[in-house]
Coordinates of C-alpha atoms in Angstrom, one line a residue:
X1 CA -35.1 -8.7 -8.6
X2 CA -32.5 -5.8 -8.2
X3 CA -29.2 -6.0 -6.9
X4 CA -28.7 -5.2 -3.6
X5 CA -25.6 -4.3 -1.3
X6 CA -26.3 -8.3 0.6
X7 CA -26.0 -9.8 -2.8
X8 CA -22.6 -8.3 -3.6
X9 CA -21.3 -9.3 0.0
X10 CA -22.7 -13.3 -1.2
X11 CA -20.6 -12.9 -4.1
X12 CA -17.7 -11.9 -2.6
X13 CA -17.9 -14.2 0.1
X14 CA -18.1 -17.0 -2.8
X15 CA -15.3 -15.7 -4.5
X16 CA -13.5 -15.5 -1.6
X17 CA -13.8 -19.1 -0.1
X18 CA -14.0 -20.9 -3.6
X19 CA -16.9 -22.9 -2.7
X20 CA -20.5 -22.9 -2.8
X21 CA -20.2 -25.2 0.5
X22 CA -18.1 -22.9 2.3
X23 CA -19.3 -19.9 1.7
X24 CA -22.6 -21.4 2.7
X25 CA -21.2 -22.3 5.7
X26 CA -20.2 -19.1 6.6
X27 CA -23.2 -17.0 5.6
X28 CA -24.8 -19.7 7.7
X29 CA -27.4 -20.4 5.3
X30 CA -27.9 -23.8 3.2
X31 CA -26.3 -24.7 0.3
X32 CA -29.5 -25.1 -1.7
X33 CA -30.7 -21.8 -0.1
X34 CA -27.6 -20.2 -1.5
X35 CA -27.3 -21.9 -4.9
X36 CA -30.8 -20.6 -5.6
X37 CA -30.0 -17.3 -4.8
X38 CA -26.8 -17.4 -6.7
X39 CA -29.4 -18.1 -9.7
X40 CA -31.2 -15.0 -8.9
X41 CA -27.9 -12.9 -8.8
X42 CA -27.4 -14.6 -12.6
X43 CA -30.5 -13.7 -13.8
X44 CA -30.3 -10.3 -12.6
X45 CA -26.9 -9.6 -13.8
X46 CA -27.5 -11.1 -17.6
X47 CA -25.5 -13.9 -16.8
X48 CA -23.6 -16.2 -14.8
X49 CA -21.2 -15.0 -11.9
X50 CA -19.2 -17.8 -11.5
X51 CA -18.3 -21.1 -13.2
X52 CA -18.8 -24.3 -11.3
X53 CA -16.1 -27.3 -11.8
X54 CA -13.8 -29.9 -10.4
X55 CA -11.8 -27.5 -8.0
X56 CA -15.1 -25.6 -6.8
X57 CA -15.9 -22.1 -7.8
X58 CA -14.1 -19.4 -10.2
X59 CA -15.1 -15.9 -11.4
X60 CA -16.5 -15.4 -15.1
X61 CA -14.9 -12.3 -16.9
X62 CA -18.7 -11.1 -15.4
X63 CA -18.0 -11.8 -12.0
X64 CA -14.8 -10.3 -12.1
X65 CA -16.5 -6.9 -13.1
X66 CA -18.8 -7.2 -10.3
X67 CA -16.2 -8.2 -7.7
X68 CA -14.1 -5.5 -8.9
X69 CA -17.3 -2.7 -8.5
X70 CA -18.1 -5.0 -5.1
X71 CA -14.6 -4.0 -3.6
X72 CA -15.3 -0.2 -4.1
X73 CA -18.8 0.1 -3.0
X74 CA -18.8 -2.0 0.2
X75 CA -16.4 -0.4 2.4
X76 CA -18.7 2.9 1.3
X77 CA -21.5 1.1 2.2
X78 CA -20.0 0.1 5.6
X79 CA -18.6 3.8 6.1
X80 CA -22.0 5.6 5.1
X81 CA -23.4 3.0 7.9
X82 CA -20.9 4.0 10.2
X83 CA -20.9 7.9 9.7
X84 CA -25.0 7.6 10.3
X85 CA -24.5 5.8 13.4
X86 CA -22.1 8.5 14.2
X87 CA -23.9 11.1 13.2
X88 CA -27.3 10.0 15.2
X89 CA -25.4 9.3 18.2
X90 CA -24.0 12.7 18.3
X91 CA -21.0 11.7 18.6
X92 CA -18.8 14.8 19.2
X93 CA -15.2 13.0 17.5
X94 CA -15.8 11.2 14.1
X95 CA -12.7 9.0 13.2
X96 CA -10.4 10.6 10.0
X97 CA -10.3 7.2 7.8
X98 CA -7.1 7.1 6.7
X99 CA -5.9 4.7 3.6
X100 CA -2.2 3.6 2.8
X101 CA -0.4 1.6 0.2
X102 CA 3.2 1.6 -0.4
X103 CA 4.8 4.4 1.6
X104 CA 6.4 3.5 5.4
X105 CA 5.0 7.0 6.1
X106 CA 1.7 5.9 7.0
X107 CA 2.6 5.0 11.1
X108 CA 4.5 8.2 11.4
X109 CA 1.1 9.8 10.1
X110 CA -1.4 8.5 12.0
X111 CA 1.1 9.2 15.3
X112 CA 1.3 13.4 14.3
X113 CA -2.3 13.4 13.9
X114 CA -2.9 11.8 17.1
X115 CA -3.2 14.9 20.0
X116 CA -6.1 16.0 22.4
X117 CA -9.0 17.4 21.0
X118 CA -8.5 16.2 17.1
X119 CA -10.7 13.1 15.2
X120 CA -9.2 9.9 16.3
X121 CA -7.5 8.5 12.5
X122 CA -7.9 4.6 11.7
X123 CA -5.6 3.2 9.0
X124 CA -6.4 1.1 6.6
X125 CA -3.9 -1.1 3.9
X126 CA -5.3 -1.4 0.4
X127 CA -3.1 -3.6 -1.9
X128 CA -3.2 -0.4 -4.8
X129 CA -3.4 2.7 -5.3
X130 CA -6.3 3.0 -7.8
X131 CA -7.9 0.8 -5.7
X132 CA -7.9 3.6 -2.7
X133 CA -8.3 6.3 -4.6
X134 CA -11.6 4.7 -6.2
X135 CA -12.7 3.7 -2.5
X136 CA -12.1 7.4 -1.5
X137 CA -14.0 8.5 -4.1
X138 CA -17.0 6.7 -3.2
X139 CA -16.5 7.8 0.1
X140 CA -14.7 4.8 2.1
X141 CA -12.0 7.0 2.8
X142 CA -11.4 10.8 3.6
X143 CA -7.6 10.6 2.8
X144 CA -5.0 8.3 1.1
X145 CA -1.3 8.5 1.8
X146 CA -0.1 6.6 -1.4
X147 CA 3.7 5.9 -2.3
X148 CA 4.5 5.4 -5.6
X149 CA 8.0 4.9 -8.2
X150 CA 8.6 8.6 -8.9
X151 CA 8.5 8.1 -12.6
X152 CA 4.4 7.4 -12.0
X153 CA 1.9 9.6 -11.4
X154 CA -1.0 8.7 -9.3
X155 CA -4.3 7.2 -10.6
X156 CA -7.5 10.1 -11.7
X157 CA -10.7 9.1 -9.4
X158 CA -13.6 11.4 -9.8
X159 CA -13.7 13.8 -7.1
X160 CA -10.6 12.7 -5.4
X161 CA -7.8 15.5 -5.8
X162 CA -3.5 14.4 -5.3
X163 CA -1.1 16.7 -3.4
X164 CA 2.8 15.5 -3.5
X165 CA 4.1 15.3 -0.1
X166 CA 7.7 14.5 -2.1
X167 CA 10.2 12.6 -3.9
X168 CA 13.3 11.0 -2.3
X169 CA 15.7 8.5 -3.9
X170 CA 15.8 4.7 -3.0
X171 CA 18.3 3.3 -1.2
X172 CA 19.8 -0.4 -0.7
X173 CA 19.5 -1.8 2.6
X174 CA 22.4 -4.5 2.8
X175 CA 24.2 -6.0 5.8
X176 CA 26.4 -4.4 7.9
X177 CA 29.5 -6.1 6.9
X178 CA 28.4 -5.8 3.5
X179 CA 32.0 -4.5 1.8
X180 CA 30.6 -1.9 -0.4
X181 CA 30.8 1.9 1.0
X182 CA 28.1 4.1 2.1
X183 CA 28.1 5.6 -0.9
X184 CA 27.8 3.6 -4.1
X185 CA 27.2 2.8 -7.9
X186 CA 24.1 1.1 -8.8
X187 CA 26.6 -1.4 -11.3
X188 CA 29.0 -2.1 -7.7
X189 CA 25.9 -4.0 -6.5
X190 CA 25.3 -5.8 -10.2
X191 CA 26.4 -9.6 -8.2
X192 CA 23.6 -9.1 -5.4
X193 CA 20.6 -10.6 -5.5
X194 CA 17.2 -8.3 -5.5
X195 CA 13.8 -7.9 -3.1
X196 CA 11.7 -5.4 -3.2
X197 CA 8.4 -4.4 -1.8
X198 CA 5.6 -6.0 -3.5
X199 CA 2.7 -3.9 -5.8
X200 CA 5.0 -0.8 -6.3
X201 CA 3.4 0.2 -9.5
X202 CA 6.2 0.3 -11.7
X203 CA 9.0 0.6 -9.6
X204 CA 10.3 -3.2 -11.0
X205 CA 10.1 -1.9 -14.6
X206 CA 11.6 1.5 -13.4
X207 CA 14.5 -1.0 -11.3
X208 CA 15.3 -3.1 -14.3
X209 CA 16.2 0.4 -16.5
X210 CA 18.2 1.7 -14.4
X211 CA 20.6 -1.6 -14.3
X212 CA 20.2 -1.9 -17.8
X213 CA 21.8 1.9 -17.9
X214 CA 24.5 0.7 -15.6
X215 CA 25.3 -1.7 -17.8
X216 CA 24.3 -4.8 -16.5
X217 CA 20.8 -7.1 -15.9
X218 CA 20.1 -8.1 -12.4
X219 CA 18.2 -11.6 -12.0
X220 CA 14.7 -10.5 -11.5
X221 CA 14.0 -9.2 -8.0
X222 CA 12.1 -11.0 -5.1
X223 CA 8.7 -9.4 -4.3
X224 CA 7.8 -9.7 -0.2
X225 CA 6.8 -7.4 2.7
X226 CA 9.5 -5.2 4.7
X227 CA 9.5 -7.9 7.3
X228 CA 10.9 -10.8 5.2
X229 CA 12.9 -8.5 2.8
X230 CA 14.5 -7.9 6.0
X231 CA 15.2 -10.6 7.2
X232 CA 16.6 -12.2 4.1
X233 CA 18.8 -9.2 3.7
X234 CA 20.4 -10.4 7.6
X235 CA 20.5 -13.7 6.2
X236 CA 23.0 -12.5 2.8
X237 CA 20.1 -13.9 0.8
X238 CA 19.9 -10.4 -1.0
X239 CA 20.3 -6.9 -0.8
X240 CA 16.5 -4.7 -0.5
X241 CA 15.5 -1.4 -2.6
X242 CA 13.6 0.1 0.2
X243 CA 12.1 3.7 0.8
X244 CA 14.9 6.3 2.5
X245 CA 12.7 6.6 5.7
X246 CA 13.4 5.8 9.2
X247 CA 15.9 3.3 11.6
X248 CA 16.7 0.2 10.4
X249 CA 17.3 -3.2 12.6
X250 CA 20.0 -3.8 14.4
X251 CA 22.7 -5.6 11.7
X252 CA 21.5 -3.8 8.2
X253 CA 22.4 -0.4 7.1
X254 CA 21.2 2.1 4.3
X255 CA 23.1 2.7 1.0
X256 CA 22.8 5.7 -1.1
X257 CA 22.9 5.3 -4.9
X258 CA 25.0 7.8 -6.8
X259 CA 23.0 9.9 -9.0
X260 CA 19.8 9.1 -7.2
X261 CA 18.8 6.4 -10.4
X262 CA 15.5 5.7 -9.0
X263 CA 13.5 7.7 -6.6
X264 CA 10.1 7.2 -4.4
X265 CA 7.5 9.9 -4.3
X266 CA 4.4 9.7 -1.3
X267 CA 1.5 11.5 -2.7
X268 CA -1.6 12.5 0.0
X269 CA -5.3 12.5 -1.8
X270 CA -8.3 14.2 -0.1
X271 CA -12.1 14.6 -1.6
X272 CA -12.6 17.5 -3.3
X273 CA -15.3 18.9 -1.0
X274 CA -12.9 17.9 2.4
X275 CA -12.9 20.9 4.6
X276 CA -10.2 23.4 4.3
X277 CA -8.9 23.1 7.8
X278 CA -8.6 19.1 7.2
X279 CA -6.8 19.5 3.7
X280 CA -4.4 22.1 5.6
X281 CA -4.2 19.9 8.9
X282 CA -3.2 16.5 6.6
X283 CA -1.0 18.0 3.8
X284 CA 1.5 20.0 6.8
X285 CA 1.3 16.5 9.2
X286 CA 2.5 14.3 6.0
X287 CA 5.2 16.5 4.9
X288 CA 5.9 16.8 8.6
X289 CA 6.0 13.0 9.1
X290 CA 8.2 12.9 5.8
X291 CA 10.8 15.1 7.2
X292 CA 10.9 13.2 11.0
X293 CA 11.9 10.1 9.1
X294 CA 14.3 11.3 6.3
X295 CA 16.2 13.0 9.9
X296 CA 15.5 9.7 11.9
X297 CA 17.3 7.4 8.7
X298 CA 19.7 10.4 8.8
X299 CA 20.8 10.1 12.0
X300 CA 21.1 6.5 11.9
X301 CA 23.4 6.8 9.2
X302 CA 25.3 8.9 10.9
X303 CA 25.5 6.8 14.1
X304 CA 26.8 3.8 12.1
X305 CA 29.6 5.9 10.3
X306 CA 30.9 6.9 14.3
X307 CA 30.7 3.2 15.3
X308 CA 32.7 2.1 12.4
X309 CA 35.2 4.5 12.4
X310 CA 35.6 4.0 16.5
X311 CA 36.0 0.3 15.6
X312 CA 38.5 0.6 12.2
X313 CA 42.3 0.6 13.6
X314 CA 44.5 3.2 12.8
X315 CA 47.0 2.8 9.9

């Protein structure tokens, strides 16, 4: 039997749910059906794809290999599938499949590349960055806006080619009562607790250096989305590393770090054979969409420093 592009989706459904009887379930075949094919799948692979005990269904070191090849080649699959369809229908405006992990750029993106007459762009979250860039390589995606700790560079992926849209430094989102200034030393903040984004490469490694330059070592760091990084930030729960881009809610403000001790870079990654005019179009709308939201978190900055001092008496 070969291996076929259904047999990978079994697998990962399996892997998914945990459970033979699940996964039946939602295949909507039988549970014999499927633990028979699951046999075949063995057979063909050279061995077994999962291990079967108490707590259902786990991944052998096998499986794992497979599930990790599976992840890469089905959303080609699906976008070869698509990009037929489209192609048969005639269809006059293909979508631009954009990817994203870990920049706040990607909205802002999508929004500049939005006008009359150009490919309508989807958007896509993939937990990692060598995770997109092998997905564009196999054609899932025809672009990846990645953000990564600007000591990394990104990931190699055969035919997939980086550009550096560019490199900002980090800055601490606190309260707005918070005591410290605008303007601070990464050692004023050594009391606070930490949260950062979660899967930023090796921006926690990168974080713990730079205290342990400053002289002291923070408590490890929280790892959460933007939303509830946020929100425990309003709370006083912690103090957030976050990207220099855009407003922030009303209640938290942005602090710089003297000396810039850690910084963010976005990087943009196109096929090698995408179209000139595309590679043009997406490089000048990122680096656009860049500079729109270091001037938006710019001007915010600025708007807080005129409410405070309208609000400070007069000595």
């Amino acid at each position: 039997m070969d291996l076929e592009v259904r047999h990978l989706r079994t697998l990962t459904t399996v892997a998914s749910l945990g459970s033979i009887t699940k996964a039946a379930a939602a295949l909507g075949i039988a549970q014999p059906a499927l633990s028979a094919q699951l046999s075949r799948i063995d057979r063909t692979l050279g061995g077994p794809a999962f291990v079967r005990d108490h707590r259902g269904v786990r991944p052998t070191p096998l499986g794992l290999l497979v599930l990790d090849r599976a992840r890469t080649l089905l959303p080609a699959m699906d976008a070869l599938v698509q990009d037929a369809r489209r192609l048969a229908c005639d269809d006059a405006a293909p979508t631009l499949r954009l990817a994203t992990t870990g920049t706040a750029l990607a909205a802002t993106l999508v929004h500049r590349l939005s006008h009359p007459g150009a490919a309508p762009a989807t958007l896509r979250c993939v937990p990692d960055t060598a995770r997109a860039a092998a997905e564009l390589a196999a054609g899932a995606h025809d672009a990846v806006l990645a953000g990564m700790c600007g000591d990394a560079l990104p990931p190699a992926a055969p035919g997939a080619q980086w550009r550096l849209v560019g490199t900002d430094a980090v800055h601490v989102v606190v309260r707005a009562d918070h005591p410290c200034g605008d303007d601070v030393e990464l050692a004023e903040l050594a009391d606070e607790r930490w949260v950062k984004a979660a899967g930023d490469s090796c921006f926690g490694e990168c974080f713990l250096r730079a205290c342990s330059r400053a002289g002291f070592a923070p408590p490890a760091p929280s790892e959460c989305d933007r939303t509830a990084g946020l929100e425990l930030v309003r709370a006083g729960a912690a103090v957030a590393l976050a990207q220099p881009y855009g407003a922030l809610p009303d209640g938290l403000r942005a602090v710089a770090l003297r000396g810039a001790p850690l910084t963010w870079s976005t990087w943009l990654a196109m096929r090698a054979d995408a179209p000139d005019e595309l590679r043009t179009r997406l490089v000048a709308a990122a680096r656009d969409a860049r500079r729109e939201q270091l001037a938006a978190a710019d001007g915010c900055r600025l708007r807080a420093r005129g409410a405070d001092r309208a609000v400070r008496p007069a000595i």
